[in-house]
Coordinates of N, CA and C and ligand atoms in Angstrom, one line a residue:
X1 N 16.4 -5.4 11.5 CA 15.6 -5.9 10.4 C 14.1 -5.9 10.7
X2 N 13.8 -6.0 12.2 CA 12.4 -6.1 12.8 C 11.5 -5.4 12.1
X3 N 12.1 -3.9 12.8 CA 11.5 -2.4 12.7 C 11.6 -2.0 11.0
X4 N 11.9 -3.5 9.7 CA 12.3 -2.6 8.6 C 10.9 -2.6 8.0
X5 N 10.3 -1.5 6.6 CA 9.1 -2.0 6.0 C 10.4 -1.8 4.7
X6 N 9.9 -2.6 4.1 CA 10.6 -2.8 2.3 C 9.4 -2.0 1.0
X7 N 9.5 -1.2 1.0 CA 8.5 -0.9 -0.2 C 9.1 -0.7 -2.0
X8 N 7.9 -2.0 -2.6 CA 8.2 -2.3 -3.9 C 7.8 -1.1 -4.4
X9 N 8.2 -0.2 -5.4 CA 7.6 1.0 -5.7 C 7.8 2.3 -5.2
X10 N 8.3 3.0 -6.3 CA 8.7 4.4 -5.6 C 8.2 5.9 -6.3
X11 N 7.1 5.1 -6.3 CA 6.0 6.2 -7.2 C 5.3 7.4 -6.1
X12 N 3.6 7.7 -6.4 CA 3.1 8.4 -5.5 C 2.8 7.5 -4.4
X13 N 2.0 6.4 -4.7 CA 2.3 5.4 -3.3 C 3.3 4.9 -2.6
X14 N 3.8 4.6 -3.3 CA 5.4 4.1 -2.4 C 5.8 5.0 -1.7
X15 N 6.0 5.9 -2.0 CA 6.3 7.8 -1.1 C 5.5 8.1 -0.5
X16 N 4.3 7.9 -0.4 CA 3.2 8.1 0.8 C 3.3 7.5 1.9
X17 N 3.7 5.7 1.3 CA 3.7 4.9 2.7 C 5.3 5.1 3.3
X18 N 5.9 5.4 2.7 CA 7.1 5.7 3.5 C 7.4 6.7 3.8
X19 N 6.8 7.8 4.0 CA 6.4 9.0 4.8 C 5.8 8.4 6.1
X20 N 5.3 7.9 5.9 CA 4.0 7.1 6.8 C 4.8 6.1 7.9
X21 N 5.6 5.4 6.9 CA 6.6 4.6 8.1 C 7.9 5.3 8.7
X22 N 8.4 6.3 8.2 CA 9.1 6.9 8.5 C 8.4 7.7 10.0
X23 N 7.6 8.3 10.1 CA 6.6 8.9 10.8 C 6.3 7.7 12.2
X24 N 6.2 6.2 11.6 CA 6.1 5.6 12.5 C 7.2 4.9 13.2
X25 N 8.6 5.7 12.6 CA 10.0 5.2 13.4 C 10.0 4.2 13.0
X26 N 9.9 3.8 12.2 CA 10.2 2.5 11.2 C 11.8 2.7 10.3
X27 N 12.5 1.9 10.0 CA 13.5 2.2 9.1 C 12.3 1.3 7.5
X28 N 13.2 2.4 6.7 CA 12.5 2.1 5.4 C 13.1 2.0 4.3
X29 N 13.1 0.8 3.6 CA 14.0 0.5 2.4 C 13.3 0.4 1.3
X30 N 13.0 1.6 0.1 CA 12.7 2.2 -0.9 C 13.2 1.7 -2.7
X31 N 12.2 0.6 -3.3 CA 13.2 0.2 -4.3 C 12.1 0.4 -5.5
X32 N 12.4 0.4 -6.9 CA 11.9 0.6 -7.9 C 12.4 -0.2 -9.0
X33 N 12.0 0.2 -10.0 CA 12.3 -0.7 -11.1 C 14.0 -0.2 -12.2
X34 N 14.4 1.4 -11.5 CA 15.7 1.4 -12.4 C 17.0 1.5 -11.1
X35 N 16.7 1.0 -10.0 CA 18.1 1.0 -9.3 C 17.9 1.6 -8.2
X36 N 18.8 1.8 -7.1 CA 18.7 2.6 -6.1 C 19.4 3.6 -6.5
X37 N 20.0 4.3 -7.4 CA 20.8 5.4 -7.8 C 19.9 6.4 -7.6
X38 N 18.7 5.9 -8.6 CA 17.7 7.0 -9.2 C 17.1 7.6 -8.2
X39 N 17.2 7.1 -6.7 CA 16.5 7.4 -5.4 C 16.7 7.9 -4.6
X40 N 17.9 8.8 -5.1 CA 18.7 9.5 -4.0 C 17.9 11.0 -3.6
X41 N 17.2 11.4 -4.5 CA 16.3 12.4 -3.9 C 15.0 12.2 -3.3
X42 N 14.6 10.8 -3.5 CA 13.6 10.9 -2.8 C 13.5 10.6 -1.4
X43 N 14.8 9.6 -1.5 CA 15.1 9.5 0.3 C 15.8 10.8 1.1
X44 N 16.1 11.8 0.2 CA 17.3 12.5 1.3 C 15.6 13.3 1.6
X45 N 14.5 13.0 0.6 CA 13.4 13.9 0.9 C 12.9 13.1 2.1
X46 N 12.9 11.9 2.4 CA 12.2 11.2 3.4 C 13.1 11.2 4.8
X47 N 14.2 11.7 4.5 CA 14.8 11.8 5.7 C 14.7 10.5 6.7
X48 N 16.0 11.0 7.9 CA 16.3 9.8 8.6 C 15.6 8.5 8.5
X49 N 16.3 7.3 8.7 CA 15.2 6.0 8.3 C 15.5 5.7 6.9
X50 N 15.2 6.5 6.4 CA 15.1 5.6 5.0 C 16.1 5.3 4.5
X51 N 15.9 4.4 3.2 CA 17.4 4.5 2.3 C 16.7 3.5 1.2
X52 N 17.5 3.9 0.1 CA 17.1 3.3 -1.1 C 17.9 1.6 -1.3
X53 N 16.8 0.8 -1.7 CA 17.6 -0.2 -1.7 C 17.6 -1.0 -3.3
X54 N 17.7 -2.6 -3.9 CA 17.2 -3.1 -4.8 C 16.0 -3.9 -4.3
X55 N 15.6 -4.4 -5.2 CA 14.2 -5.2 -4.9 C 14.5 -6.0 -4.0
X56 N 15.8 -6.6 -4.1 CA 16.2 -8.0 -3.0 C 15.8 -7.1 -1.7
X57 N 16.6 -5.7 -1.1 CA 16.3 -5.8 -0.1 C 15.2 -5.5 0.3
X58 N 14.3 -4.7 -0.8 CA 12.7 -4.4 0.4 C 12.2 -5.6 0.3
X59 N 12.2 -6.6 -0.5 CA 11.5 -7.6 -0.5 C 11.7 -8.7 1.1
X60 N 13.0 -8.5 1.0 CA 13.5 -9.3 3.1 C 13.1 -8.8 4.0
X61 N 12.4 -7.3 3.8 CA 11.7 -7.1 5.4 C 10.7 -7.7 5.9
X62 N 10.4 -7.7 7.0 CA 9.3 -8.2 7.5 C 7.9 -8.0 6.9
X63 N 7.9 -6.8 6.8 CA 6.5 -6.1 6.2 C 6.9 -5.6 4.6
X64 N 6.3 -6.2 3.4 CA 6.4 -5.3 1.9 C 5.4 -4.9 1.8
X65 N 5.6 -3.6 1.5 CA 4.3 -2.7 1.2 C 4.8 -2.9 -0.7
X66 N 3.6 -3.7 -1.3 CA 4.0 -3.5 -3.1 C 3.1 -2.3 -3.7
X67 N 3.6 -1.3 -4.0 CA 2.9 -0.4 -5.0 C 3.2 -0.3 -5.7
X68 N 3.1 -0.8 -6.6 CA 3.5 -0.7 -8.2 C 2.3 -0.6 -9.2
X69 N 2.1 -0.3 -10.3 CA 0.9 -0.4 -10.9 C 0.4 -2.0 -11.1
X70 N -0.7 -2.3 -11.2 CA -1.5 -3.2 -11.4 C -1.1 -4.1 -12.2
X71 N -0.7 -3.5 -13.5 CA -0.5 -4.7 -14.4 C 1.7 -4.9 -14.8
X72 N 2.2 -4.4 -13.5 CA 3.2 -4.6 -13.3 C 3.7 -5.6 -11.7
X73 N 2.6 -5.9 -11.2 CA 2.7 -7.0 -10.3 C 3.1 -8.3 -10.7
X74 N 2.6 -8.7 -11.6 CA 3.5 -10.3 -12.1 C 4.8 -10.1 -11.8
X75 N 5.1 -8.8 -12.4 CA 6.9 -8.9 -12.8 C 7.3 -8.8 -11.6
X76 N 7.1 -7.9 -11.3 CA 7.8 -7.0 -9.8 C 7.7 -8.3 -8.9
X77 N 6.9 -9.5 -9.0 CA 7.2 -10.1 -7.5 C 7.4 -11.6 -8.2
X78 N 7.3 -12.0 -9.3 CA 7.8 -13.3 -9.7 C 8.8 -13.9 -9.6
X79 N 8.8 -15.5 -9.1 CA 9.9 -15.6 -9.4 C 10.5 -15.5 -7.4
X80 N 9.8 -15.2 -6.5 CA 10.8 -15.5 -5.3 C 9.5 -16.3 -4.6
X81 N 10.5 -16.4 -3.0 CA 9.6 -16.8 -1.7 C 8.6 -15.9 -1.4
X82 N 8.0 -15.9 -1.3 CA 6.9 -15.0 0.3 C 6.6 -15.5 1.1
X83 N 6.9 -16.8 1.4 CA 6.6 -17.5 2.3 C 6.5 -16.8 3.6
X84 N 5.3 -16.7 4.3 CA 5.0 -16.3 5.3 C 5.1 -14.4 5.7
X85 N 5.8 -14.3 4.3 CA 6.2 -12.8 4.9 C 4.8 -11.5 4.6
X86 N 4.6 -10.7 5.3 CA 3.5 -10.0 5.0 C 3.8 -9.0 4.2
X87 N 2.6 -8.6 3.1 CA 2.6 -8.1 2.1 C 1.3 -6.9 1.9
X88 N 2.0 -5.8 2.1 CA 0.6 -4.7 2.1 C 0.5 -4.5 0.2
X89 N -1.0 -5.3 0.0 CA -1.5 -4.7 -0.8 C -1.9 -3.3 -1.4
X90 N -1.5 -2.6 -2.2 CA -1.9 -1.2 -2.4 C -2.4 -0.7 -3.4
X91 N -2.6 -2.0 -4.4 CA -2.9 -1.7 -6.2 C -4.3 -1.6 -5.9
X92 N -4.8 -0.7 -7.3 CA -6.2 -0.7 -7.7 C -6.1 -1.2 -9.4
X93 N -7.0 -1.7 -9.7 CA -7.0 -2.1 -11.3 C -7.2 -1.0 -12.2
X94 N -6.0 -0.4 -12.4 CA -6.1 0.7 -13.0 C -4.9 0.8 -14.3
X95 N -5.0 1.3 -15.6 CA -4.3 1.5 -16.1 C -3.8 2.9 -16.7
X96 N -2.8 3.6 -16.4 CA -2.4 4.9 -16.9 C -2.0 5.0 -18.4
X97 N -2.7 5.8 -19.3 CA -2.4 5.5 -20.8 C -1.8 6.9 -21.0
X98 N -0.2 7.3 -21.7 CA -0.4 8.8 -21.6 C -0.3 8.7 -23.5
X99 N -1.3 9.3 -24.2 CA -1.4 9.6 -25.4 C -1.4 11.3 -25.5
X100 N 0.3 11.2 -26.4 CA 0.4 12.4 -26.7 C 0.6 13.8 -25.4
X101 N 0.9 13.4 -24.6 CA 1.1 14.3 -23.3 C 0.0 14.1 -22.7
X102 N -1.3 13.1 -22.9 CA -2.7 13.3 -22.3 C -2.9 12.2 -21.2
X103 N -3.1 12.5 -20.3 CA -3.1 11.3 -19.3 C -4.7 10.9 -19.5
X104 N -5.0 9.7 -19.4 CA -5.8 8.5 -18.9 C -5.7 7.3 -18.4
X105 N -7.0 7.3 -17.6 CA -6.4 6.5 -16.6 C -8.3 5.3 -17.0
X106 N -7.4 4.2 -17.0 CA -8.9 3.2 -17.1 C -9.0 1.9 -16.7
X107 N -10.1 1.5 -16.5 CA -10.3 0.5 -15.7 C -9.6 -1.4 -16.5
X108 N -9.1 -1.7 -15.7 CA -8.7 -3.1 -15.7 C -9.9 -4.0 -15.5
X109 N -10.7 -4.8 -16.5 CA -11.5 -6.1 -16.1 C -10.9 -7.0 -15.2
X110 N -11.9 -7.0 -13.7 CA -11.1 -8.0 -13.2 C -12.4 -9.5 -13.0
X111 N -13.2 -9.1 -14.2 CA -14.0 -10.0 -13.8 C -14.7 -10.3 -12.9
X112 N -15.0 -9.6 -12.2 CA -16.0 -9.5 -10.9 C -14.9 -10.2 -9.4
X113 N -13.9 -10.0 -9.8 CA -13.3 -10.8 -8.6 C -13.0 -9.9 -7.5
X114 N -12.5 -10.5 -6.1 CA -11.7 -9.5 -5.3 C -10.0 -9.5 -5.7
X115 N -10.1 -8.0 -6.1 CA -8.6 -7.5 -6.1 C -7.5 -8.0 -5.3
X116 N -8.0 -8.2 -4.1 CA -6.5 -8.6 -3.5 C -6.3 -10.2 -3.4
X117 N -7.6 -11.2 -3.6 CA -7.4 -12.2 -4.0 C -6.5 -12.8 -5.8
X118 N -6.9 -11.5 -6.2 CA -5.9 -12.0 -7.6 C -4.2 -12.0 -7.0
X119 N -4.4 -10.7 -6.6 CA -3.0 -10.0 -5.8 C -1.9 -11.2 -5.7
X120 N -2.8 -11.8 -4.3 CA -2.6 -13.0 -3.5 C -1.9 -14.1 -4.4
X121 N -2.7 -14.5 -5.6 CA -2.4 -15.2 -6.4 C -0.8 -15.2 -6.7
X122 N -0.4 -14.3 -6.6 CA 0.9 -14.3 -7.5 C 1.7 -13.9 -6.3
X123 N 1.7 -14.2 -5.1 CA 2.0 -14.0 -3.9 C 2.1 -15.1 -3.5
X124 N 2.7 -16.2 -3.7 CA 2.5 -18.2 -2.9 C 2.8 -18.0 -1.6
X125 N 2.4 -18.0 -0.6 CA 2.8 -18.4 1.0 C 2.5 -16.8 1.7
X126 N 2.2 -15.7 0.7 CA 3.0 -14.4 1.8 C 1.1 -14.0 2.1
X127 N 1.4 -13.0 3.4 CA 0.5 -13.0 4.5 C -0.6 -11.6 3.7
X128 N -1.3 -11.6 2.9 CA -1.3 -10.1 2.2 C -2.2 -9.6 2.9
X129 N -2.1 -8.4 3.5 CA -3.1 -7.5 3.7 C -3.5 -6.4 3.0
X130 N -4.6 -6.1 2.7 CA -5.2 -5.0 1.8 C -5.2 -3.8 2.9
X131 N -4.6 -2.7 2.2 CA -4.4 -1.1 2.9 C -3.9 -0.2 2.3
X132 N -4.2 1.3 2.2 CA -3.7 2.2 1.5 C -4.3 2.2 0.0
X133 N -5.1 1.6 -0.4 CA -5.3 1.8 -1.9 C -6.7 2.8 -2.1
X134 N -7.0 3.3 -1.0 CA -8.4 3.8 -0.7 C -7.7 5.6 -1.1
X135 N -7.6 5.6 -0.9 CA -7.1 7.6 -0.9 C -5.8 7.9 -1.9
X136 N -6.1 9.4 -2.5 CA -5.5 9.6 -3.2 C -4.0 9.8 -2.4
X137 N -2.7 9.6 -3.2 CA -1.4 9.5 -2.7 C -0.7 10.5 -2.4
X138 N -1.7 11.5 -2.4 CA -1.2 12.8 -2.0 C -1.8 13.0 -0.2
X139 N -2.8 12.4 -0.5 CA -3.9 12.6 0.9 C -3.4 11.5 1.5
X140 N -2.7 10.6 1.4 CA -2.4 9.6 2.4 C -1.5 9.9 3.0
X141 N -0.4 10.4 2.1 CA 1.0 11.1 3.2 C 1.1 12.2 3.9
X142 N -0.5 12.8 4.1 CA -0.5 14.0 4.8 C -0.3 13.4 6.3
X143 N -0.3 14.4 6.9 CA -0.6 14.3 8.7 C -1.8 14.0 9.0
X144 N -1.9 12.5 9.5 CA -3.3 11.9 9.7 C -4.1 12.7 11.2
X145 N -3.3 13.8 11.6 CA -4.1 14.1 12.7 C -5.1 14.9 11.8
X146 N -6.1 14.6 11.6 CA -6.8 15.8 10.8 C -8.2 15.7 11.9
X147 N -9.1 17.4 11.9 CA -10.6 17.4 12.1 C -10.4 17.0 13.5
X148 N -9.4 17.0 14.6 CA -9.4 17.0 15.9 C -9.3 15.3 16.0
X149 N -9.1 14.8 15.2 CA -9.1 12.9 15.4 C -7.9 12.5 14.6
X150 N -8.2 11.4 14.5 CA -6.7 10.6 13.5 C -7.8 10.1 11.9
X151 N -7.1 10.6 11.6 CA -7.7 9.6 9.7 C -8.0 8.1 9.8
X152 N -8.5 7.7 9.5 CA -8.9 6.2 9.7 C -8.4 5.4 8.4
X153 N -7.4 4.4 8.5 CA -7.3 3.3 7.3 C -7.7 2.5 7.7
X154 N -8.0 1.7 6.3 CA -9.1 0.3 6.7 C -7.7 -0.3 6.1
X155 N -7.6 -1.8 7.0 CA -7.1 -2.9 6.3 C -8.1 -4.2 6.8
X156 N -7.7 -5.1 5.7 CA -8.7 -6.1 5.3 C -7.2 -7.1 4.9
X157 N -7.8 -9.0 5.6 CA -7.1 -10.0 5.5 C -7.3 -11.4 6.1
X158 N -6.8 -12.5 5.3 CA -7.0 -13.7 6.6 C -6.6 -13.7 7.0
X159 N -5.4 -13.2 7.3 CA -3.6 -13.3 8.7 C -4.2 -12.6 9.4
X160 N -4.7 -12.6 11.2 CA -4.7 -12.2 11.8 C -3.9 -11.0 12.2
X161 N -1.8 -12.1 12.7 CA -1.0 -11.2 12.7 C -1.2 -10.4 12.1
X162 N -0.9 -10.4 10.6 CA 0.0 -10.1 9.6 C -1.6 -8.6 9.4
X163 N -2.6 -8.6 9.8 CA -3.2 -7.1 9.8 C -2.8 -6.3 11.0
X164 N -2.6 -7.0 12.4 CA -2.3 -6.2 13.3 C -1.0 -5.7 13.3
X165 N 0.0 -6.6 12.3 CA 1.7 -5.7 12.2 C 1.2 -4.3 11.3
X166 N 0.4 -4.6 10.4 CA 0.0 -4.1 9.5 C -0.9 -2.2 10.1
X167 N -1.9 -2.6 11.0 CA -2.4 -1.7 12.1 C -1.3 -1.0 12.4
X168 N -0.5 -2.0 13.4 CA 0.4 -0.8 14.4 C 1.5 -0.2 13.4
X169 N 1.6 -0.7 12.2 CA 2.8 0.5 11.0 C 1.5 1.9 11.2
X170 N 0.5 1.5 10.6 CA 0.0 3.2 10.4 C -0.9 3.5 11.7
X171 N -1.4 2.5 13.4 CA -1.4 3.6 14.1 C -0.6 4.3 14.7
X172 N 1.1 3.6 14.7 CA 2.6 4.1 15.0 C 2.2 5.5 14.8
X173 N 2.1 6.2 13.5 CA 2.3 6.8 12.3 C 0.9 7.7 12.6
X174 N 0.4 7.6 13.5 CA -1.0 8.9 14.0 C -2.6 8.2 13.2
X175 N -2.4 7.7 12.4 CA -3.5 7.1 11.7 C -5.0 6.3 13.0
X176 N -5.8 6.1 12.6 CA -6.9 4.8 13.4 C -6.8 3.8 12.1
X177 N -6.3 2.5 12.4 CA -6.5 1.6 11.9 C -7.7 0.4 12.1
X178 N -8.6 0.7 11.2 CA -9.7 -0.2 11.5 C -9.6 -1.8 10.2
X179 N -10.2 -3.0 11.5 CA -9.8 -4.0 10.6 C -11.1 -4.9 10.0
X180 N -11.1 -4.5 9.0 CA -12.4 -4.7 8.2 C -13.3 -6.3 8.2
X181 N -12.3 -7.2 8.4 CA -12.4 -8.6 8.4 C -11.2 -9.3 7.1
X182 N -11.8 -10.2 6.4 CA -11.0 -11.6 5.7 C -10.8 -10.7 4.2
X183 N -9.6 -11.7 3.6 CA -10.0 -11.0 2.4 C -11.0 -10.9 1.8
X184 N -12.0 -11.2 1.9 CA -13.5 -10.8 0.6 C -14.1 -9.6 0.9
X185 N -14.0 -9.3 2.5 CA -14.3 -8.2 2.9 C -13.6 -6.6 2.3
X186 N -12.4 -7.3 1.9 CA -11.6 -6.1 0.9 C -11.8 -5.3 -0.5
X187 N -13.5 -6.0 -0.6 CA -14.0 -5.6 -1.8 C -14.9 -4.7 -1.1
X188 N -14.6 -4.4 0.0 CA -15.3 -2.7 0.5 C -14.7 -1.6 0.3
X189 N -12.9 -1.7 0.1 CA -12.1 -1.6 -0.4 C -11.4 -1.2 -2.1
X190 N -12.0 -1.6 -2.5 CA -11.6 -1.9 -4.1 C -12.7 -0.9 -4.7
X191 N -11.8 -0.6 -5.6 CA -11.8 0.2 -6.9 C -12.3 -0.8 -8.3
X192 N -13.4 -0.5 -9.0 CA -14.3 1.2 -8.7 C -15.5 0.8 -7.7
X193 N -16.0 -0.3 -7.3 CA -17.2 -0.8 -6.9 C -17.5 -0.7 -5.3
X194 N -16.4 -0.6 -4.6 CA -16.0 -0.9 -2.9 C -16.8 0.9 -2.5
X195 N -17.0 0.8 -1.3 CA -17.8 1.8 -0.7 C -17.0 3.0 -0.2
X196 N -15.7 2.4 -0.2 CA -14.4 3.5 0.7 C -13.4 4.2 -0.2
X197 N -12.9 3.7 -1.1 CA -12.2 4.8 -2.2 C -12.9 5.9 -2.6
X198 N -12.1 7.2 -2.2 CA -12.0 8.5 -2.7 C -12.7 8.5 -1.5
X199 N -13.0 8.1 0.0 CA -13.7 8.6 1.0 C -13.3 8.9 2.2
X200 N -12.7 10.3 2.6 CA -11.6 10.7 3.7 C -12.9 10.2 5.3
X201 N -12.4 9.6 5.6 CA -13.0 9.1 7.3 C -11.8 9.5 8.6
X202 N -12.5 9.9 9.3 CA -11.5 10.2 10.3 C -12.5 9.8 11.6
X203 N -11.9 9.4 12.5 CA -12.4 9.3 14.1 C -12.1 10.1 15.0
X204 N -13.2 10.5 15.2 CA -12.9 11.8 16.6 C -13.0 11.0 17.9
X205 N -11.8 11.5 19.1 CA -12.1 10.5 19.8 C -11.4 9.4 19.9
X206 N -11.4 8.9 21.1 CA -10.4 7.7 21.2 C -11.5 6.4 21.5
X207 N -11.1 5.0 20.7 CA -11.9 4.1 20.8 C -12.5 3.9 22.1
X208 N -13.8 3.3 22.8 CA -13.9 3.2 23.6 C -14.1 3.8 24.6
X209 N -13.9 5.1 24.4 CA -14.1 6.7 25.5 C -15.8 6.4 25.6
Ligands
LIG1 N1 -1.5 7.4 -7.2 C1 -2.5 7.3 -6.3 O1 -3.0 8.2 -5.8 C2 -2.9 5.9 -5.9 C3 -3.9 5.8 -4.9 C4 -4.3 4.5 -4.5 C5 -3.7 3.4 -5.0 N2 -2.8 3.5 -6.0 C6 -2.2 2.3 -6.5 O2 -0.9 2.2 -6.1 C7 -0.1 1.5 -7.1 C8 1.1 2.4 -7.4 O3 0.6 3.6 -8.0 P1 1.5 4.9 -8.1 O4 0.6 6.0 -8.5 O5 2.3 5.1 -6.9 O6 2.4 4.5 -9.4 P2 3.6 5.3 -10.0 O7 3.7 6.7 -9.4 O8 3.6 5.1 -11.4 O9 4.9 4.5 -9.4 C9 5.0 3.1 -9.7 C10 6.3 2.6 -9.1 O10 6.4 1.2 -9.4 C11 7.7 0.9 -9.8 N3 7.8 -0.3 -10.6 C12 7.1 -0.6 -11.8 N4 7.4 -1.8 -12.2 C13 8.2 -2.4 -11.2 C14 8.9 -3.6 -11.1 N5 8.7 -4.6 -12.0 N6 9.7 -3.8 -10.0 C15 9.9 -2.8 -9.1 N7 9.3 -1.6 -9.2 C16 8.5 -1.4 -10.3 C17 8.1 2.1 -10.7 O11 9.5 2.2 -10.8 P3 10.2 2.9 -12.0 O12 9.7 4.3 -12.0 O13 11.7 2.7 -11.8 O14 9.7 2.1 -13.2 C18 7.6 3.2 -9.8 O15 8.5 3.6 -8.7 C19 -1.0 1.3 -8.3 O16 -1.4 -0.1 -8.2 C20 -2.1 2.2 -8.0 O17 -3.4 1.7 -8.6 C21 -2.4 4.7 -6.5

């Protein structure tokens, strides 16, 4: 159960980070909102490691990566413990509207706050770290060896641990994980205003050379 990551969400993000933990020899339990039935292609796609589970079980691993959309967080995590358990933040305040086959996508008021501090809110006891919300979910599940270096993700948190479990999932997984500071710092991070979304960084070079 050590080595499990549990991911809420089995969307483009959810499938990115579990590419990602699969990659980092992690076993991976994959759950969404109509069942583990419906997931049978996406794990036989994720190969070894993975497997589809219900919300109960990704929710018991050590590490929850929640990707779900923004204004489906209440539901998806109300209602249990988190006590102590770490929680990779991944949402951006975003809402997808599809009118008539037309996709839009638009912004959530969040009142000038930090995103992962609302997150948090609805999280009582659990350790959240902000990561992955920065790149599109196509570019995240690539192969972070890119440009002769590793891709760099930022994660941002108060848990000390609970960023460095958070680190070694995506430096396992070829990435540079750089740790940005506390949660407020995670508004360097955030969508639309933060400095880092939509911006591929890679490190050439090993730290410290
Ligand atoms: N797409 C990107 O490139 C991107 C980039 C950065 C950050 N993000 C953020 O990542 C999050 C996920 O985005 P996405 O694009 O991956 O969304 P998505 O493709 O629409 O997938 C959302 C997933 O959440 C599941 N879900 C919804 N409500 C749930 C609930 N109550 N309990 C359990 N599972 C639930 C859905 O399950 P069902 O299908 O069964 O309903 C689906 O598997 C969002 O907050 C988004 O802002 C997205």
């Amino acid at each position: 159960v050590s080595n499990t990551v549990g991911i809420i969400g089995a969307g483009n993000i959810g499938q990115a980070i579990a590419k990602i933990a699969v990659r980092a020899g992690r076993q991976v339990v994959i759950a969404n909102s109509r069942g583990p039935e419906s997931l049978t292609d996406v794990v036989a796609a994720l190969g070894d490691g993975a497997s589809a589970g219900t919300f109960d079980d990704a929710a018991a691993a050590p590490i929850v990566v929640l990707a779900v959309p923004w204004d489906r967080v209440g539901d998806a995590v109300a209602g249990r413990s988190w006590d102590g358990r770490i929680v990779v933040d991944t949402t951006n305040p975003l809402k997808l509207t599809i009118t008539d086959g037309v996709p839009e996508v638009s912004m959530i008021d969040v009142g000038g706050r930090v995103t992962t501090e609302i997150v948090a809110e609805q999280l009582p006891g659990a350790r959240v770290v902000k990561a992955g919300n920065t790149l599109p979910a196509a570019r995240l599940g690539e192969d972070p060896s890119q440009e002769g270096g590793r891709r760099i993700i930022f994660v941002s948190g108060d848990d000390d641990e609970a960023k460095a479990a958070v680190a070694s999932l995506f430096d396992d997984a070829g990435f540079r994980a750089i740790d940005l500071g506390d949660v407020a710092a995670s508004r360097l991070q955030q969508v639309p205003d933060g400095v880092f979304p939509g911006r591929t960084f890679v490190e050439v070079g090993e730290a410290g050379e």
